[in-house]
mmCIF file of C-alpha atoms in Angstrom:
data_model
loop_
_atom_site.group_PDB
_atom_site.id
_atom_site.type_symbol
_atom_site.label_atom_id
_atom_site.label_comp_id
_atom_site.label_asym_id
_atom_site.label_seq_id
_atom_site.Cartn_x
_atom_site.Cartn_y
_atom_site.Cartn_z
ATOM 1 C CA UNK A 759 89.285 88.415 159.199
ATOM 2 C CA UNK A 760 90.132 92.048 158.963
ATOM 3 C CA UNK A 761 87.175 94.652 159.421
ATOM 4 C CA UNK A 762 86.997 97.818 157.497
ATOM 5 C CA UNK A 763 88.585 100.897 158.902
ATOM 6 C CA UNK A 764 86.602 104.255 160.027
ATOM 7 C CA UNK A 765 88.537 105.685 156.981
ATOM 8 C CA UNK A 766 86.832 103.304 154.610
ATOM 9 C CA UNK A 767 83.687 103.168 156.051
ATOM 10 C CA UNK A 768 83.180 106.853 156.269
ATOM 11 C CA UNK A 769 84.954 107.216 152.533
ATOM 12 C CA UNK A 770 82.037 104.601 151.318
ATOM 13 C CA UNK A 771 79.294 106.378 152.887
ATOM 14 C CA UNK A 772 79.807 109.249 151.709
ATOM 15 C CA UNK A 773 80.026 107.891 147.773
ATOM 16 C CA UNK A 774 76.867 106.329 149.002
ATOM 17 C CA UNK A 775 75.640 109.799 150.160
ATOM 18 C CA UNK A 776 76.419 111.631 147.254
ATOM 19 C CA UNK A 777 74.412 108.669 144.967
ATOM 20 C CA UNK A 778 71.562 109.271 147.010
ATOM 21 C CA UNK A 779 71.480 112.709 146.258
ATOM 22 C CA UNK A 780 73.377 114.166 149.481
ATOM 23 C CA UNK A 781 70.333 113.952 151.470
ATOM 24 C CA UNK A 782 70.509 116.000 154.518
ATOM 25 C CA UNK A 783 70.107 114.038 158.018
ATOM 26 C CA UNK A 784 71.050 110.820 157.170
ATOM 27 C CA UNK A 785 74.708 110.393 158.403
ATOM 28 C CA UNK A 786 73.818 107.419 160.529
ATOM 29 C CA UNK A 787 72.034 105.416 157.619
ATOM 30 C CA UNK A 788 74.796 105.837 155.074
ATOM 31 C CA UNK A 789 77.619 104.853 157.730
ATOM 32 C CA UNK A 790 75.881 101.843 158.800
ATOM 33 C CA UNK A 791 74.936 100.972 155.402
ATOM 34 C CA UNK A 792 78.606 101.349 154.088
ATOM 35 C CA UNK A 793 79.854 99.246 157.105
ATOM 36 C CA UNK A 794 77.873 96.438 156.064
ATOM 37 C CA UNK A 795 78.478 96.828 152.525
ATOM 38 C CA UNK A 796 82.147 96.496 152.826
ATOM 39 C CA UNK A 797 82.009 93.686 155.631
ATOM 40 C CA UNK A 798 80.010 91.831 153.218
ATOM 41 C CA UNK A 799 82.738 92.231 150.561
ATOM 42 C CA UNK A 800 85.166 91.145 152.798
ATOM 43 C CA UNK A 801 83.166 87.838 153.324
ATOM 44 C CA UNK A 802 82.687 87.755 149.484
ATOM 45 C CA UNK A 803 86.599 87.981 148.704
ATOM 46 C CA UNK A 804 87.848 84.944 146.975
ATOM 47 C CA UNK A 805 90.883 85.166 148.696
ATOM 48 C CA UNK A 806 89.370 83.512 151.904
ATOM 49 C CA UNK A 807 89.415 79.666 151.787
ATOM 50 C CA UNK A 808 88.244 77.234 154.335
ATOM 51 C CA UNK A 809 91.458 78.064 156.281
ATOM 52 C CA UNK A 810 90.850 81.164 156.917
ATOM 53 C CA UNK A 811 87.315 81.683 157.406
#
């Protein structure tokens, strides 16, 4: 299973930062919250089968 790069993670947060309303002080929130957004796609993708879960 492949994890999500820093790139990606920090690239999601901050589209999830600037949704929010680019609240100030909140780095740490949006990072972990776009981490676990895009491991849960990953677990999501219909291109994992039984094979290669």
């Amino acid at each position: 299973m492949e994890q999500p790069t820093k790139e990606q993670i920090i690239h999601r947060a901050y589209e999830l930062w600037e949704q929010a309303g680019k609240p100030e002080g909140r780095d740490d929130e949006f990072y972990h919250l776009a981490e676990q957004q895009l491991r849960n796609a990953e677990k999501s993708s219909p291109l994992r089968t039984p094979d290669n879960l």
